[in-house]
PDB file of C-alpha atoms in Angstrom:
ATOM      1  CA  MET A 982       0.048   0.142   0.049  1.00 54.00           C
ATOM      2  CA  LYS A 983       1.052   3.628  -0.718  1.00 69.00           C
ATOM      3  CA  VAL A 984       3.061   5.373   1.843  1.00 75.00           C
ATOM      4  CA  ARG A 985       1.292   8.800   2.850  1.00 84.00           C
ATOM      5  CA  PRO A 986       4.269  11.271   4.286  1.00 85.00           C
ATOM      6  CA  ARG A 987       1.977  14.450   4.220  1.00 89.00           C
ATOM      7  CA  LEU A 988      -0.625  12.524   6.153  1.00 93.00           C
ATOM      8  CA  PHE A 989       1.881  11.890   8.604  1.00 94.00           C
ATOM      9  CA  ALA A 990       3.303  15.181   9.102  1.00 94.00           C
ATOM     10  CA  LEU A 991      -0.465  16.349   9.849  1.00 95.00           C
ATOM     11  CA  LEU A 992      -1.440  13.627  12.036  1.00 96.00           C
ATOM     12  CA  TRP A 993       1.938  13.950  13.771  1.00 96.00           C
ATOM     13  CA  LEU A 994       1.525  17.461  14.355  1.00 95.00           C
ATOM     14  CA  VAL A 995      -2.033  17.022  15.596  1.00 95.00           C
ATOM     15  CA  ALA A 996      -1.453  14.287  18.240  1.00 95.00           C
ATOM     16  CA  GLY A 997       1.578  15.652  19.671  1.00 94.00           C
ATOM     17  CA  LEU A 998      -0.195  19.133  20.236  1.00 91.00           C
ATOM     18  CA  GLY A 999      -3.344  17.115  21.532  1.00 95.00           C
ATOM     19  CA  VAL A1000      -1.731  14.496  23.680  1.00 94.00           C
ATOM     20  CA  VAL A1001      -1.287  16.466  26.782  1.00 91.00           C
ATOM     21  CA  PRO A1002      -4.795  17.679  27.427  1.00 93.00           C
ATOM     22  CA  LEU A1003      -5.967  14.240  26.288  1.00 95.00           C
ATOM     23  CA  SER A1004      -3.736  12.412  28.891  1.00 95.00           C
ATOM     24  CA  ILE A1005      -4.764  15.401  31.777  1.00 92.00           C
ATOM     25  CA  ALA A1006      -8.165  14.988  31.184  1.00 95.00           C
ATOM     26  CA  LEU A1007      -7.945  11.067  31.301  1.00 95.00           C
ATOM     27  CA  CYS A1008      -5.548  11.457  34.516  1.00 91.00           C
ATOM     28  CA  LEU A1009      -8.264  13.415  36.145  1.00 89.00           C
ATOM     29  CA  ALA A1010     -10.877  10.920  35.264  1.00 92.00           C
ATOM     30  CA  ALA A1011      -8.762   8.009  36.707  1.00 88.00           C
ATOM     31  CA  LEU A1012      -7.935   9.532  39.852  1.00 83.00           C
ATOM     32  CA  GLU A1013     -11.657  10.623  40.409  1.00 83.00           C
ATOM     33  CA  ALA A1014     -12.638   6.881  39.815  1.00 84.00           C
ATOM     34  CA  SER A1015      -9.990   5.655  42.041  1.00 79.00           C
ATOM     35  CA  HIS A1016     -10.792   7.935  44.717  1.00 75.00           C
ATOM     36  CA  ARG A1017     -14.395   7.059  44.492  1.00 77.00           C
ATOM     37  CA  ILE A1018     -13.439   3.362  44.638  1.00 74.00           C
ATOM     38  CA  VAL A1019     -10.916   3.687  47.402  1.00 68.00           C
ATOM     39  CA  VAL A1020     -12.862   5.962  49.890  1.00 68.00           C
ATOM     40  CA  GLU A1021     -16.622   5.353  49.185  1.00 69.00           C
ATOM     41  CA  PHE A1022     -16.389   1.650  48.559  1.00 66.00           C
ATOM     42  CA  GLY A1023     -13.233   0.505  50.701  1.00 57.00           C
ATOM     43  CA  GLY A1024     -14.133   2.806  53.387  1.00 58.00           C
ATOM     44  CA  VAL A1025     -10.529   4.129  53.421  1.00 56.00           C
ATOM     45  CA  ALA A1026      -9.556   7.841  54.302  1.00 57.00           C
ATOM     46  CA  LYS A1027      -8.268  10.234  51.850  1.00 55.00           C
ATOM     47  CA  ASN A1028      -4.592  10.579  52.359  1.00 57.00           C
ATOM     48  CA  ASP A1029      -3.460  13.859  50.296  1.00 54.00           C
ATOM     49  CA  TYR A1030       0.219  12.852  50.168  1.00 50.00           C
ATOM     50  CA  PHE A1031      -0.715   9.520  48.847  1.00 55.00           C
ATOM     51  CA  VAL A1032      -2.803  10.834  46.230  1.00 61.00           C
ATOM     52  CA  ALA A1033      -0.493  13.272  45.253  1.00 64.00           C
ATOM     53  CA  ASN A1034       2.206  10.664  44.505  1.00 70.00           C
ATOM     54  CA  PHE A1035      -0.354   8.207  43.244  1.00 76.00           C
ATOM     55  CA  ALA A1036      -1.404  10.976  40.720  1.00 83.00           C
ATOM     56  CA  LEU A1037       2.220  11.066  39.322  1.00 84.00           C
ATOM     57  CA  TYR A1038       2.144   7.292  38.464  1.00 86.00           C
ATOM     58  CA  ILE A1039      -1.140   7.438  37.080  1.00 90.00           C
ATOM     59  CA  PHE A1040      -0.397  10.554  34.983  1.00 92.00           C
ATOM     60  CA  GLY A1041       2.925   9.113  33.585  1.00 94.00           C
ATOM     61  CA  SER A1042       1.330   5.936  32.516  1.00 95.00           C
ATOM     62  CA  ILE A1043      -1.666   7.499  30.728  1.00 95.00           C
ATOM     63  CA  PHE A1044       0.894  10.034  29.207  1.00 96.00           C
ATOM     64  CA  GLY A1045       3.275   7.122  28.155  1.00 97.00           C
ATOM     65  CA  PHE A1046       0.250   4.848  27.013  1.00 97.00           C
ATOM     66  CA  CYS A1047      -1.593   7.803  24.958  1.00 97.00           C
ATOM     67  CA  VAL A1048       1.794   8.911  23.057  1.00 97.00           C
ATOM     68  CA  GLY A1049       2.675   5.579  22.435  1.00 97.00           C
ATOM     69  CA  SER A1050      -0.522   4.522  20.991  1.00 97.00           C
ATOM     70  CA  LEU A1051      -0.977   7.584  18.870  1.00 97.00           C
ATOM     71  CA  GLN A1052       2.534   7.471  17.358  1.00 96.00           C
ATOM     72  CA  GLN A1053       2.138   3.598  16.732  1.00 95.00           C
ATOM     73  CA  PHE A1054      -1.302   4.194  15.172  1.00 96.00           C
ATOM     74  CA  ILE A1055       0.184   7.154  12.599  1.00 95.00           C
ATOM     75  CA  ILE A1056       3.544   5.163  11.908  1.00 94.00           C
ATOM     76  CA  ALA A1057       1.031   2.213  10.806  1.00 92.00           C
ATOM     77  CA  ARG A1058      -1.480   4.048   8.876  1.00 91.00           C
ATOM     78  CA  THR A1059       1.075   6.186   6.951  1.00 92.00           C
ATOM     79  CA  TRP A1060       4.404   4.011   6.339  1.00 90.00           C
ATOM     80  CA  ARG A1061       2.670   0.940   6.858  1.00 86.00           C
ATOM     81  CA  VAL A1062       5.014  -0.041   9.377  1.00 88.00           C
ATOM     82  CA  LYS A1063       4.208  -2.358  12.789  1.00 85.00           C
ATOM     83  CA  LEU A1064       6.028  -0.741  15.960  1.00 87.00           C
ATOM     84  CA  SER A1065       5.691  -3.903  17.877  1.00 86.00           C
ATOM     85  CA  GLY A1066       5.647  -3.437  21.550  1.00 91.00           C
ATOM     86  CA  TRP A1067       6.025   0.651  21.133  1.00 95.00           C
ATOM     87  CA  TRP A1068       2.898   1.688  23.091  1.00 96.00           C
ATOM     88  CA  ARG A1069       3.874  -0.835  25.796  1.00 96.00           C
ATOM     89  CA  ALA A1070       7.512   0.508  26.062  1.00 96.00           C
ATOM     90  CA  SER A1071       6.225   4.277  26.322  1.00 97.00           C
ATOM     91  CA  THR A1072       3.515   3.060  28.697  1.00 97.00           C
ATOM     92  CA  LEU A1073       6.724   1.796  31.111  1.00 97.00           C
ATOM     93  CA  GLY A1074       8.713   4.577  30.373  1.00 97.00           C
ATOM     94  CA  GLY A1075       6.131   7.137  31.438  1.00 96.00           C
ATOM     95  CA  LEU A1076       5.285   4.942  34.758  1.00 95.00           C
ATOM     96  CA  LEU A1077       8.820   4.939  35.560  1.00 95.00           C
ATOM     97  CA  GLY A1078       9.220   8.498  34.890  1.00 95.00           C
ATOM     98  CA  GLY A1079       6.442   9.278  37.441  1.00 91.00           C
ATOM     99  CA  LEU A1080       8.099   6.795  39.743  1.00 90.00           C
ATOM    100  CA  LEU A1081      11.784   8.478  39.211  1.00 90.00           C
ATOM    101  CA  ILE A1082      10.133  12.161  39.558  1.00 88.00           C
ATOM    102  CA  TRP A1083       8.847  11.121  43.251  1.00 84.00           C
ATOM    103  CA  LEU A1084      12.188   9.366  44.341  1.00 83.00           C
ATOM    104  CA  LEU A1085      14.281  12.683  42.970  1.00 79.00           C
ATOM    105  CA  PHE A1086      12.346  15.356  44.292  1.00 72.00           C
ATOM    106  CA  GLU A1087       9.960  14.154  47.328  1.00 67.00           C
ATOM    107  CA  PRO A1088      12.260  12.466  49.492  1.00 59.00           C
ATOM    108  CA  PHE A1089      14.978  14.753  49.283  1.00 57.00           C
ATOM    109  CA  ALA A1090      12.932  18.367  48.941  1.00 60.00           C
ATOM    110  CA  LEU A1091      14.573  19.337  45.916  1.00 64.00           C
ATOM    111  CA  PHE A1092      11.918  21.805  45.218  1.00 62.00           C
ATOM    112  CA  ASP A1093      12.316  23.438  48.572  1.00 66.00           C
ATOM    113  CA  ARG A1094      16.404  23.209  48.108  1.00 67.00           C
ATOM    114  CA  LEU A1095      16.462  25.238  44.986  1.00 64.00           C
ATOM    115  CA  GLU A1096      15.290  28.498  46.973  1.00 63.00           C
ATOM    116  CA  PHE A1097      18.324  28.239  49.187  1.00 67.00           C
ATOM    117  CA  LEU A1098      20.510  28.311  45.778  1.00 71.00           C
ATOM    118  CA  GLY A1099      20.447  32.004  45.130  1.00 73.00           C
ATOM    119  CA  LEU A1100      17.637  31.357  42.398  1.00 76.00           C
ATOM    120  CA  THR A1101      15.133  34.076  41.759  1.00 78.00           C
ATOM    121  CA  ILE A1102      11.491  33.368  41.762  1.00 78.00           C
ATOM    122  CA  THR A1103      11.167  33.431  38.107  1.00 79.00           C
ATOM    123  CA  GLN A1104      14.015  30.555  37.717  1.00 82.00           C
ATOM    124  CA  VAL A1105      12.766  28.603  40.540  1.00 79.00           C
ATOM    125  CA  SER A1106       9.206  28.515  38.816  1.00 80.00           C
ATOM    126  CA  THR A1107      10.707  27.474  35.716  1.00 85.00           C
ATOM    127  CA  LEU A1108      12.742  24.501  37.296  1.00 85.00           C
ATOM    128  CA  ASP A1109       9.673  23.921  39.193  1.00 83.00           C
ATOM    129  CA  PHE A1110       8.072  22.129  35.823  1.00 85.00           C
ATOM    130  CA  SER A1111      11.243  21.786  33.453  1.00 89.00           C
ATOM    131  CA  LEU A1112      12.799  19.245  36.102  1.00 88.00           C
ATOM    132  CA  PRO A1113       9.977  16.977  36.088  1.00 90.00           C
ATOM    133  CA  ALA A1114       8.737  17.278  32.592  1.00 92.00           C
ATOM    134  CA  LEU A1115      12.544  16.796  31.610  1.00 94.00           C
ATOM    135  CA  VAL A1116      12.687  13.688  33.555  1.00 94.00           C
ATOM    136  CA  LEU A1117       9.287  12.225  32.652  1.00 95.00           C
ATOM    137  CA  VAL A1118      10.162  12.899  28.873  1.00 96.00           C
ATOM    138  CA  MET A1119      13.583  11.253  29.215  1.00 96.00           C
ATOM    139  CA  CYS A1120      12.394   8.159  30.658  1.00 97.00           C
ATOM    140  CA  LEU A1121       9.750   8.039  27.811  1.00 97.00           C
ATOM    141  CA  ALA A1122      12.167   8.860  25.171  1.00 97.00           C
ATOM    142  CA  LEU A1123      14.835   5.949  26.506  1.00 96.00           C
ATOM    143  CA  ALA A1124      12.023   3.552  26.885  1.00 96.00           C
ATOM    144  CA  GLN A1125      11.339   3.899  23.575  1.00 95.00           C
ATOM    145  CA  ALA A1126      14.819   3.988  22.013  1.00 94.00           C
ATOM    146  CA  SER A1127      14.954   0.570  23.290  1.00 91.00           C
ATOM    147  CA  LYS A1128      12.347  -0.265  20.159  1.00 90.00           C
ATOM    148  CA  LEU A1129      14.985   1.733  17.960  1.00 87.00           C
ATOM    149  CA  ARG A1130      18.425  -0.084  19.054  1.00 79.00           C
ATOM    150  CA  ARG A1131      18.580  -1.505  15.341  1.00 74.00           C
ATOM    151  CA  HIS A1132      19.163   2.304  14.002  1.00 67.00           C
ATOM    152  CA  GLY A1133      21.921   3.605  15.809  1.00 65.00           C
ATOM    153  CA  PRO A1134      21.950   7.049  14.883  1.00 76.00           C
ATOM    154  CA  ALA A1135      18.392   7.439  15.064  1.00 82.00           C
ATOM    155  CA  VAL A1136      18.509   6.340  18.796  1.00 87.00           C
ATOM    156  CA  ARG A1137      20.840   9.310  19.711  1.00 90.00           C
ATOM    157  CA  LEU A1138      18.752  11.762  17.639  1.00 92.00           C
ATOM    158  CA  TRP A1139      15.578  10.503  19.311  1.00 95.00           C
ATOM    159  CA  LEU A1140      16.771  11.193  22.593  1.00 95.00           C
ATOM    160  CA  ALA A1141      18.848  14.156  21.861  1.00 95.00           C
ATOM    161  CA  VAL A1142      15.392  15.904  20.480  1.00 96.00           C
ATOM    162  CA  HIS A1143      13.338  15.056  23.628  1.00 96.00           C
ATOM    163  CA  ALA A1144      16.247  16.577  25.749  1.00 97.00           C
ATOM    164  CA  LEU A1145      16.391  19.884  23.818  1.00 96.00           C
ATOM    165  CA  ALA A1146      12.712  20.097  23.672  1.00 95.00           C
ATOM    166  CA  MET A1147      12.571  20.348  27.492  1.00 94.00           C
ATOM    167  CA  LEU A1148      15.700  22.678  27.838  1.00 95.00           C
ATOM    168  CA  LEU A1149      15.684  24.931  25.253  1.00 94.00           C
ATOM    169  CA  PRO A1150      12.765  27.128  26.820  1.00 90.00           C
ATOM    170  CA  THR A1151      14.512  26.532  30.318  1.00 89.00           C
ATOM    171  CA  VAL A1152      17.516  28.313  29.088  1.00 91.00           C
ATOM    172  CA  CYS A1153      15.656  31.021  27.424  1.00 87.00           C
ATOM    173  CA  ALA A1154      13.977  31.845  30.392  1.00 84.00           C
ATOM    174  CA  PHE A1155      17.021  32.051  32.599  1.00 84.00           C
ATOM    175  CA  LEU A1156      18.674  33.719  29.731  1.00 84.00           C
ATOM    176  CA  PHE A1157      15.481  36.631  28.989  1.00 81.00           C
ATOM    177  CA  GLU A1158      14.676  36.574  32.820  1.00 76.00           C
ATOM    178  CA  PRO A1159      12.949  40.019  32.570  1.00 77.00           C
ATOM    179  CA  ILE A1160      10.953  39.052  29.509  1.00 70.00           C
ATOM    180  CA  ALA A1161      10.088  35.539  31.282  1.00 69.00           C
ATOM    181  CA  GLN A1162       9.278  37.322  34.398  1.00 70.00           C
ATOM    182  CA  SER A1163       6.659  39.588  32.883  1.00 64.00           C
ATOM    183  CA  TYR A1164       5.478  37.506  29.770  1.00 62.00           C
ATOM    184  CA  TRP A1165       6.266  34.006  29.179  1.00 60.00           C
ATOM    185  CA  LEU A1166       5.612  32.716  32.666  1.00 63.00           C
ATOM    186  CA  SER A1167       2.664  35.043  33.747  1.00 61.00           C
ATOM    187  CA  GLY A1168      -1.202  34.602  33.156  1.00 58.00           C
ATOM    188  CA  GLY A1169      -2.258  33.212  29.618  1.00 57.00           C
ATOM    189  CA  SER A1170       1.129  33.672  28.645  1.00 60.00           C
ATOM    190  CA  GLY A1171       2.676  31.113  30.750  1.00 67.00           C
ATOM    191  CA  GLN A1172       0.663  28.543  29.250  1.00 73.00           C
ATOM    192  CA  PHE A1173       2.368  29.686  25.754  1.00 77.00           C
ATOM    193  CA  TRP A1174       5.354  28.925  27.381  1.00 80.00           C
ATOM    194  CA  PHE A1175       4.564  25.291  28.933  1.00 82.00           C
ATOM    195  CA  LEU A1176       3.233  24.475  25.288  1.00 84.00           C
ATOM    196  CA  SER A1177       6.261  25.657  23.386  1.00 88.00           C
ATOM    197  CA  HIS A1178       8.160  22.402  25.318  1.00 91.00           C
ATOM    198  CA  PHE A1179       5.690  20.221  23.292  1.00 92.00           C
ATOM    199  CA  VAL A1180       5.700  21.888  20.260  1.00 93.00           C
ATOM    200  CA  LEU A1181       9.515  21.813  19.973  1.00 95.00           C
ATOM    201  CA  MET A1182       9.252  17.995  20.604  1.00 96.00           C
ATOM    202  CA  THR A1183       6.584  17.407  18.423  1.00 96.00           C
ATOM    203  CA  LEU A1184       8.275  18.850  15.715  1.00 96.00           C
ATOM    204  CA  GLY A1185      11.553  17.267  16.379  1.00 96.00           C
ATOM    205  CA  THR A1186      10.280  13.857  16.634  1.00 96.00           C
ATOM    206  CA  GLY A1187       8.228  14.321  13.781  1.00 95.00           C
ATOM    207  CA  ILE A1188      11.457  15.117  11.913  1.00 94.00           C
ATOM    208  CA  VAL A1189      13.651  11.987  13.254  1.00 94.00           C
ATOM    209  CA  MET A1190      10.679   9.927  12.986  1.00 94.00           C
ATOM    210  CA  ARG A1191      10.297  10.840   9.189  1.00 92.00           C
ATOM    211  CA  GLN A1192      14.008   9.790   8.691  1.00 89.00           C
ATOM    212  CA  ILE A1193      13.434   6.567  10.719  1.00 89.00           C
ATOM    213  CA  ALA A1194      10.005   5.298   9.142  1.00 88.00           C
ATOM    214  CA  PRO A1195      11.385   4.702   5.507  1.00 86.00           C
ATOM    215  CA  ARG A1196      13.966   2.674   6.638  1.00 83.00           C
ATOM    216  CA  MET A1197      11.730   0.459   8.759  1.00 84.00           C
ATOM    217  CA  ALA A1198       9.123   0.487   5.927  1.00 82.00           C
ATOM    218  CA  ARG A1199      12.090  -0.865   3.375  1.00 80.00           C
ATOM    219  CA  ALA A1200      13.211  -3.406   6.129  1.00 74.00           C
ATOM    220  CA  ASP A1201       9.434  -4.684   6.794  1.00 69.00           C
ATOM    221  CA  LYS A1202       9.514  -4.995   2.857  1.00 72.00           C
ATOM    222  CA  SER A1203      12.415  -6.800   2.328  1.00 68.00           C
ATOM    223  CA  LYS A1204      11.707  -9.374   5.093  1.00 67.00           C
ATOM    224  CA  ARG A1205       8.389 -10.032   3.698  1.00 61.00           C
ATOM    225  CA  LYS A1206       9.918 -10.656   0.381  1.00 61.00           C
ATOM    226  CA  ASN A1207      12.565 -12.894   2.108  1.00 62.00           C
ATOM    227  CA  ILE A1208      10.033 -15.073   3.789  1.00 57.00           C
ATOM    228  CA  ALA A1209       7.933 -15.405   0.656  1.00 48.00           C
ATOM    229  CA  PRO A1210      10.214 -17.613  -1.021  1.00 51.00           C
ATOM    230  CA  ASP A1211      10.866 -19.906   1.819  1.00 49.00           C
ATOM    231  CA  SER A1212       7.122 -20.219   2.229  1.00 49.00           C
ATOM    232  CA  ALA A1213       6.364 -21.058  -1.318  1.00 45.00           C
TER     233      ALA A1213
END
């Protein structure tokens, strides 16, 4: 069947920008359902600390599942390539990311320590989002990269675009702190700064996957040709 690179670009962009609100909505629904089960039906008192940590695991898993499922569907639809286990690796990466965020930041009170490093309020606010997001995204990218290990350079690019997408907006906020304080991180403008991470990640991963997908498609086609004579 014919590959459709233009459709790939469109679907990848839409999925990349929509996966965050989708994941947040599903996470809130899952937390509400679990709260009802535990508190109302189980008779267990609500523990805010437990709920906060549980939310990290739930969001990480849901985010990884949504990202992996959408990406696997898009690749199969547009490049006719079956990324076996992609959504499972993504889900596991998201879950590990949520767990690692808690292990790194909660027991060591890292967010409280940032205030004693001489950082400004703007810088601390920036890192409050950027550091956990970087951990979650890199765990997800590492899990996905395990499925790309046959494509050496592609693995490095895949990891690099995820890291840069998370770090560039943060670096800009530090370099141009007066602008960040008055515009980027305030009010509705802060939402654009928040979304800029995922816009960069969507564009970067789309470019890298655009290079990987044709190779995988040719490899699958060659494998099918080699299997056909043997089966005959």
